[in-house]
Amino acid sequence: MADIARRPEPRYGNRPTMKDVAARAGVGLKTVSRVVNGEPGVTPDTERRVREAIETLGFRRNDSARVLRKGRTATVGLVLEDLADPFYGPLSRAVEEVARAHGALLINGSSAEDPEREQELALALCARRVDGLIVIPAGDDHRYLEPEIRAGVATVFVDRPAGLIDADAVLSDSFGGARDGVAHLIAHGHRRIGFIGDRPRIHTSAERLRGYRAAMDDAGLPVREEWVSLGSTDPLRVNAAVRELLAAPEPVTALFAGNNRVTVTVVRALAGHPRPVALVGFDDIELADLLGVTVVAQDAAALGRTAAERLFRRLDGVDEAPERVVLGTTLLARGSGETPPPAA
């Protein structure tokens, strides 16, 4: 009769415990606990045996009990719009550096600019008992977070403010930056300036459009509605907008691009255009210095760092009214925004 094959031991989900360490080292559980947590009261020889057992078994401390005792998980969540967007790289890294300095782990995810996905992700992080959240909002109604905030989950919004709740927010000066960028084009002789932006419901897009209109108004210049194009940042949509703005009977002589993705597409579209068109973009882009693209730059790392520092102030017990912090922008003149309009 053939031998019955023995079922293999499970490879995963069977981690060694402190009980296993204690048995191997020949000590009690309390002794292992003292070594693991760096507490006094263990002789050097006993500590050596315990550490050898830990190394041999591959034991890792389970922090669940510490969470129950201290009420803190030492984790924070970051909800981004799009992990692939270069703007969020330095922002995320800055948040992670602050979290690490506070002994906390960062968990992040992308909402893909979908309000439902944002809510699902934020609540999933709360269900995993993160101590705090930093949210770049996709939606405009954040009342779903009110129970979590009341329960003690510190929450800071960054890049865009929260909708329908009062919460800390760290923003760039989208209005002022756009006004400065468009004023720069006006100062170089442009009077017909087009604006290509993101979806109008997005706070930053609306603020940059407001800055564009304010600069034109400050200069006593009219804004024709056909000079404004809002919508998705999909290259097909942006390319079509560029063609339309430049093919009009009285075409625009300059363009203001509302964010980095729009700017990249506009740069490509203008590369094959027969006459020079001035361009200023909001957000810096890779190789902009080599390509000579003038931009209104915001400091993504400062946004992330300021938001994270604000979050940990809350976690450290600072009780104060929610605050909106607005960081300034910088106009970087590199050539494209200084191109004069064609001679009449």
Short mmCIF file of C-alpha atoms in Angstrom, two decimals:
data_model
loop_
_atom_site.label_atom_id
_atom_site.label_comp_id
_atom_site.label_asym_id
_atom_site.label_seq_id
_atom_site.Cartn_x
_atom_site.Cartn_y
_atom_site.Cartn_z
CA MET A 1 0.00 0.00 0.00
CA ALA A 2 1.50 3.30 -1.02
CA ASP A 3 2.46 5.69 1.70
CA ILE A 4 0.01 8.51 2.15
CA ALA A 5 1.77 11.75 1.24
CA ARG A 6 2.30 13.97 4.23
CA ARG A 7 0.82 17.44 3.99
CA PRO A 8 3.62 20.03 3.92
CA GLU A 9 3.96 22.42 6.81
CA PRO A 10 2.44 25.82 6.04
CA ARG A 11 5.08 28.22 4.77
CA TYR A 12 3.28 31.48 5.44
CA GLY A 13 1.21 32.88 8.29
CA ASN A 14 3.04 30.87 10.96
CA ARG A 15 5.38 33.41 12.50
CA PRO A 16 7.40 32.58 15.61
CA THR A 17 6.04 34.03 18.85
CA MET A 18 7.61 35.19 22.10
CA LYS A 19 6.54 31.85 23.51
CA ASP A 20 8.72 30.13 20.89
CA VAL A 21 11.64 32.42 21.76
CA ALA A 22 11.20 31.73 25.48
CA ALA A 23 11.17 27.96 24.90
CA ARG A 24 14.30 28.05 22.77
CA ALA A 25 16.19 30.32 25.17
CA GLY A 26 14.97 28.45 28.25
CA VAL A 27 13.54 31.53 29.93
CA GLY A 28 10.14 32.88 30.87
CA LEU A 29 7.88 35.04 28.71
CA LYS A 30 8.45 38.07 30.93
CA THR A 31 12.19 37.83 30.35
CA VAL A 32 11.71 37.78 26.56
CA SER A 33 9.36 40.75 26.86
CA ARG A 34 11.96 42.71 28.81
CA VAL A 35 14.65 42.03 26.19
CA VAL A 36 12.36 42.85 23.26
CA ASN A 37 11.21 46.12 24.84
CA GLY A 38 14.65 47.16 26.14
CA GLU A 39 13.61 46.99 29.80
CA PRO A 40 16.12 46.47 32.65
CA GLY A 41 16.34 43.43 34.93
CA VAL A 42 17.95 40.87 32.60
CA THR A 43 21.51 39.55 33.07
CA PRO A 44 23.90 39.89 30.11
CA ASP A 45 24.12 36.11 29.65
CA THR A 46 20.33 35.72 29.61
CA GLU A 47 19.92 38.62 27.19
CA ARG A 48 22.49 37.02 24.89
CA ARG A 49 20.56 33.71 24.85
CA VAL A 50 17.29 35.49 24.15
CA ARG A 51 18.78 37.52 21.29
CA GLU A 52 20.34 34.40 19.78
CA ALA A 53 16.94 32.69 19.90
CA ILE A 54 15.30 35.75 18.30
CA GLU A 55 17.85 35.74 15.47
CA THR A 56 17.64 32.00 14.90
CA LEU A 57 13.83 31.93 14.79
CA GLY A 58 13.48 35.19 12.82
CA PHE A 59 11.15 36.60 15.47
CA ARG A 60 9.67 40.08 14.90
CA ARG A 61 7.80 41.96 17.58
CA ASN A 62 4.04 42.19 17.09
CA ASP A 63 3.04 45.74 17.96
CA SER A 64 -0.66 44.98 18.39
CA ALA A 65 -0.41 44.72 22.18
CA ARG A 66 1.50 47.98 22.33
CA VAL A 67 -1.22 49.61 20.24
CA LEU A 68 -3.85 48.48 22.75
CA ARG A 69 -1.78 49.78 25.66
CA LYS A 70 -0.78 53.13 24.17
CA GLY A 71 -3.69 53.85 21.82
CA ARG A 72 -1.28 54.74 18.98
CA THR A 73 -0.31 52.64 15.97
CA ALA A 74 2.60 54.85 14.89
CA THR A 75 1.19 54.90 11.36
CA VAL A 76 -0.23 57.72 9.26
CA GLY A 77 -2.06 57.55 5.96
CA LEU A 78 -1.55 59.69 2.86
CA VAL A 79 -4.28 59.83 0.22
CA LEU A 80 -2.86 61.19 -3.03
CA GLU A 81 -4.55 62.11 -6.28
CA ASP A 82 -2.21 60.14 -8.56
CA LEU A 83 0.94 58.32 -7.51
CA ALA A 84 2.26 58.63 -11.08
CA ASP A 85 2.10 62.45 -11.08
CA PRO A 86 5.64 63.86 -10.62
CA PHE A 87 4.25 66.67 -8.45
CA TYR A 88 3.36 64.20 -5.69
CA GLY A 89 6.79 62.53 -5.52
CA PRO A 90 8.55 65.23 -3.46
CA LEU A 91 5.35 65.88 -1.48
CA SER A 92 5.05 62.22 -0.46
CA ARG A 93 8.76 61.97 0.31
CA ALA A 94 8.59 65.03 2.58
CA VAL A 95 5.63 63.56 4.47
CA GLU A 96 7.52 60.29 4.86
CA GLU A 97 10.62 62.05 6.22
CA VAL A 98 8.59 63.87 8.88
CA ALA A 99 6.75 60.65 9.78
CA ARG A 100 10.04 58.80 10.11
CA ALA A 101 11.45 61.52 12.35
CA HIS A 102 8.46 60.90 14.62
CA GLY A 103 8.94 57.13 14.55
CA ALA A 104 5.87 56.56 12.39
CA LEU A 105 5.25 54.53 9.26
CA LEU A 106 3.59 56.11 6.21
CA ILE A 107 0.96 54.23 4.21
CA ASN A 108 -0.19 55.89 0.99
CA GLY A 109 -2.60 55.25 -1.83
CA SER A 110 -4.09 56.96 -4.87
CA SER A 111 -7.66 58.16 -5.32
CA ALA A 112 -7.18 58.53 -9.11
CA GLU A 113 -9.17 61.79 -8.83
CA ASP A 114 -12.29 59.75 -7.95
CA PRO A 115 -14.24 61.04 -4.91
CA GLU A 116 -15.72 57.61 -4.17
CA ARG A 117 -12.31 55.98 -4.30
CA GLU A 118 -10.92 58.72 -2.07
CA GLN A 119 -13.60 58.03 0.54
CA GLU A 120 -13.10 54.28 0.30
CA LEU A 121 -9.33 54.60 0.71
CA ALA A 122 -9.49 57.11 3.59
CA LEU A 123 -11.98 55.00 5.53
CA ALA A 124 -9.99 51.83 4.86
CA LEU A 125 -6.93 53.51 6.39
CA CYS A 126 -9.02 54.60 9.39
CA ALA A 127 -10.29 51.02 9.78
CA ARG A 128 -6.64 49.97 10.05
CA ARG A 129 -6.31 52.40 12.95
CA VAL A 130 -3.92 54.93 11.46
CA ASP A 131 -3.26 57.75 13.92
CA GLY A 132 -3.68 60.46 11.32
CA LEU A 133 -4.52 61.21 7.71
CA ILE A 134 -3.12 63.62 5.15
CA VAL A 135 -5.56 63.94 2.26
CA ILE A 136 -5.25 65.52 -1.17
CA PRO A 137 -8.97 65.62 -1.84
CA ALA A 138 -10.63 64.42 -5.01
CA GLY A 139 -14.14 65.20 -3.79
CA ASP A 140 -15.79 68.28 -2.32
CA ASP A 141 -17.74 66.69 0.56
CA HIS A 142 -15.70 65.34 3.45
CA ARG A 143 -18.39 64.96 6.05
CA TYR A 144 -17.77 61.21 5.91
CA LEU A 145 -14.59 61.88 7.94
CA GLU A 146 -16.34 63.71 10.78
CA PRO A 147 -16.87 60.53 12.90
CA GLU A 148 -13.22 59.58 12.42
CA ILE A 149 -11.99 63.04 13.40
CA ARG A 150 -14.24 62.99 16.50
CA ALA A 151 -12.77 59.58 17.33
CA GLY A 152 -9.30 61.13 17.38
CA VAL A 153 -7.92 60.62 13.86
CA ALA A 154 -5.89 63.77 13.21
CA THR A 155 -6.59 64.98 9.65
CA VAL A 156 -4.85 67.55 7.48
CA PHE A 157 -5.76 68.41 3.89
CA VAL A 158 -3.05 69.46 1.46
CA ASP A 159 -3.03 71.14 -1.98
CA ARG A 160 -6.81 71.58 -1.78
CA PRO A 161 -9.06 72.35 1.21
CA ALA A 162 -11.65 70.03 2.70
CA GLY A 163 -15.24 70.30 1.57
CA LEU A 164 -18.09 71.01 4.02
CA ILE A 165 -15.99 70.42 7.15
CA ASP A 166 -13.63 72.63 9.12
CA ALA A 167 -10.15 71.08 8.98
CA ASP A 168 -6.49 72.03 8.73
CA ALA A 169 -5.34 72.72 5.17
CA VAL A 170 -1.96 73.50 3.63
CA LEU A 171 -2.22 75.07 0.16
CA SER A 172 -0.15 76.80 -2.47
CA ASP A 173 -1.21 80.28 -3.51
CA SER A 174 -2.85 79.17 -6.75
CA PHE A 175 -4.67 82.47 -7.21
CA GLY A 176 -1.62 84.67 -6.62
CA GLY A 177 0.69 82.43 -8.64
CA ALA A 178 -1.58 82.42 -11.67
CA ARG A 179 -2.09 86.18 -11.44
CA ASP A 180 1.69 86.67 -11.37
CA GLY A 181 2.20 84.33 -14.34
CA VAL A 182 -0.40 86.03 -16.51
CA ALA A 183 0.84 89.50 -15.45
CA HIS A 184 4.28 88.39 -16.63
CA LEU A 185 2.87 87.64 -20.10
CA ILE A 186 1.06 90.98 -20.15
CA ALA A 187 4.29 92.78 -19.18
CA HIS A 188 5.92 91.25 -22.27
CA GLY A 189 3.32 92.78 -24.57
CA HIS A 190 0.60 90.11 -24.78
CA ARG A 191 -3.05 91.10 -24.84
CA ARG A 192 -4.72 87.96 -26.17
CA ILE A 193 -3.87 85.27 -23.63
CA GLY A 194 -5.46 81.84 -23.51
CA PHE A 195 -6.00 79.75 -20.38
CA ILE A 196 -5.99 75.94 -20.52
CA GLY A 197 -6.87 74.38 -17.18
CA ASP A 198 -8.12 71.31 -15.37
CA ARG A 199 -11.73 70.50 -14.49
CA PRO A 200 -13.50 73.55 -13.04
CA ARG A 201 -14.76 71.69 -9.94
CA ILE A 202 -11.17 71.23 -8.72
CA HIS A 203 -10.22 73.93 -6.22
CA THR A 204 -6.75 74.60 -7.66
CA SER A 205 -8.13 74.86 -11.20
CA ALA A 206 -10.82 77.33 -10.13
CA GLU A 207 -8.30 79.43 -8.17
CA ARG A 208 -5.85 79.58 -11.08
CA LEU A 209 -8.61 80.63 -13.45
CA ARG A 210 -9.58 83.33 -10.95
CA GLY A 211 -5.96 84.52 -10.89
CA TYR A 212 -5.88 84.63 -14.70
CA ARG A 213 -9.04 86.74 -14.82
CA ALA A 214 -7.73 89.04 -12.07
CA ALA A 215 -4.48 89.73 -13.95
CA MET A 216 -6.36 90.51 -17.13
CA ASP A 217 -8.75 92.78 -15.22
CA ASP A 218 -5.85 94.53 -13.46
CA ALA A 219 -4.45 95.39 -16.90
CA GLY A 220 -7.83 96.54 -18.23
CA LEU A 221 -7.93 93.65 -20.73
CA PRO A 222 -11.09 91.79 -21.73
CA VAL A 223 -11.34 88.00 -21.43
CA ARG A 224 -13.18 86.30 -24.25
CA GLU A 225 -14.83 83.09 -23.18
CA GLU A 226 -13.33 81.29 -26.19
CA TRP A 227 -9.89 81.99 -24.68
CA VAL A 228 -10.68 79.76 -21.68
CA SER A 229 -10.61 75.98 -21.98
CA LEU A 230 -11.29 73.78 -18.94
CA GLY A 231 -11.55 70.01 -18.82
CA SER A 232 -9.56 66.85 -18.32
CA THR A 233 -5.78 66.88 -18.64
CA ASP A 234 -5.94 64.14 -21.26
CA PRO A 235 -3.46 65.05 -24.05
CA LEU A 236 -6.12 64.69 -26.76
CA ARG A 237 -8.33 67.25 -25.04
CA VAL A 238 -5.47 69.66 -24.38
CA ASN A 239 -4.11 69.35 -27.92
CA ALA A 240 -7.55 70.13 -29.32
CA ALA A 241 -7.76 73.20 -27.07
CA VAL A 242 -4.36 74.46 -28.27
CA ARG A 243 -5.36 74.02 -31.92
CA GLU A 244 -8.63 75.85 -31.38
CA LEU A 245 -7.03 78.77 -29.55
CA LEU A 246 -4.35 79.19 -32.23
CA ALA A 247 -6.66 78.75 -35.24
CA ALA A 248 -9.15 81.49 -34.34
CA PRO A 249 -9.47 84.54 -36.63
CA GLU A 250 -7.71 86.53 -33.90
CA PRO A 251 -5.57 83.83 -32.30
CA VAL A 252 -4.11 84.16 -28.83
CA THR A 253 -0.42 85.09 -28.75
CA ALA A 254 0.27 83.51 -25.36
CA LEU A 255 -0.96 80.59 -23.28
CA PHE A 256 -1.17 80.01 -19.56
CA ALA A 257 -1.23 76.29 -18.67
CA GLY A 258 -3.05 75.42 -15.46
CA ASN A 259 -0.89 72.54 -14.21
CA ASN A 260 2.15 70.39 -15.01
CA ARG A 261 0.31 67.81 -17.14
CA VAL A 262 -1.30 70.53 -19.24
CA THR A 263 2.06 72.28 -19.62
CA VAL A 264 3.79 69.14 -20.94
CA THR A 265 1.13 68.66 -23.62
CA VAL A 266 1.18 72.34 -24.58
CA VAL A 267 4.99 72.28 -24.97
CA ARG A 268 4.66 69.35 -27.38
CA ALA A 269 1.81 70.99 -29.29
CA LEU A 270 3.73 74.24 -29.73
CA ALA A 271 6.85 72.46 -30.95
CA GLY A 272 5.40 72.14 -34.43
CA HIS A 273 3.64 75.49 -34.57
CA PRO A 274 4.83 77.81 -37.37
CA ARG A 275 4.92 80.99 -35.29
CA PRO A 276 6.20 81.60 -31.74
CA VAL A 277 3.62 81.47 -28.93
CA ALA A 278 4.53 82.55 -25.42
CA LEU A 279 3.87 80.07 -22.63
CA VAL A 280 3.81 80.15 -18.83
CA GLY A 281 2.88 76.98 -16.94
CA PHE A 282 1.73 76.47 -13.38
CA ASP A 283 3.95 73.80 -11.69
CA ASP A 284 7.48 73.04 -12.72
CA ILE A 285 8.08 70.14 -15.10
CA GLU A 286 11.04 67.87 -15.74
CA LEU A 287 13.64 69.41 -18.08
CA ALA A 288 11.82 72.76 -18.03
CA ASP A 289 15.13 74.52 -17.39
CA LEU A 290 16.72 72.88 -20.45
CA LEU A 291 13.65 73.46 -22.62
CA GLY A 292 13.39 77.10 -21.55
CA VAL A 293 9.85 76.81 -20.17
CA THR A 294 8.76 79.63 -17.88
CA VAL A 295 6.72 78.36 -14.93
CA VAL A 296 5.06 79.39 -11.72
CA ALA A 297 6.66 76.87 -9.36
CA GLN A 298 5.12 75.67 -6.14
CA ASP A 299 7.18 73.91 -3.48
CA ALA A 300 5.66 70.42 -3.30
CA ALA A 301 8.12 69.30 -0.64
CA ALA A 302 7.24 72.28 1.56
CA LEU A 303 3.55 71.46 1.16
CA GLY A 304 4.12 67.89 2.33
CA ARG A 305 6.47 68.84 5.14
CA THR A 306 4.19 71.59 6.47
CA ALA A 307 1.14 69.32 6.35
CA ALA A 308 2.98 66.50 8.11
CA GLU A 309 4.34 68.79 10.81
CA ARG A 310 0.84 70.12 11.35
CA LEU A 311 -0.47 66.55 11.63
CA PHE A 312 2.07 65.56 14.27
CA ARG A 313 1.35 68.72 16.25
CA ARG A 314 -2.22 67.47 16.45
CA LEU A 315 -1.04 63.99 17.42
CA ASP A 316 1.15 65.49 20.15
CA GLY A 317 -1.94 67.02 21.71
CA VAL A 318 -1.93 70.59 20.39
CA ASP A 319 -5.56 71.68 20.56
CA GLU A 320 -6.24 74.75 18.45
CA ALA A 321 -8.68 75.88 15.83
CA PRO A 322 -8.20 74.43 12.32
CA GLU A 323 -5.88 76.59 10.27
CA ARG A 324 -5.41 77.26 6.57
CA VAL A 325 -1.74 77.74 5.67
CA VAL A 326 -1.02 79.22 2.23
CA LEU A 327 2.50 78.88 0.80
CA GLY A 328 3.80 81.26 -1.83
CA THR A 329 4.87 80.42 -5.38
CA THR A 330 7.88 81.46 -7.44
CA LEU A 331 7.94 82.67 -11.05
CA LEU A 332 10.87 81.10 -12.90
CA ALA A 333 11.52 83.03 -16.13
CA ARG A 334 13.32 80.76 -18.60
CA GLY A 335 12.42 82.07 -22.03
CA SER A 336 9.03 80.80 -23.15
CA GLY A 337 7.15 83.40 -21.10
CA GLU A 338 9.33 86.20 -22.39
CA THR A 339 8.60 85.60 -26.08
CA PRO A 340 7.02 88.84 -27.44
CA PRO A 341 3.86 88.79 -29.54
CA PRO A 342 4.33 88.84 -33.31
CA ALA A 343 4.53 92.29 -34.88
CA ALA A 344 1.18 93.54 -36.11
#
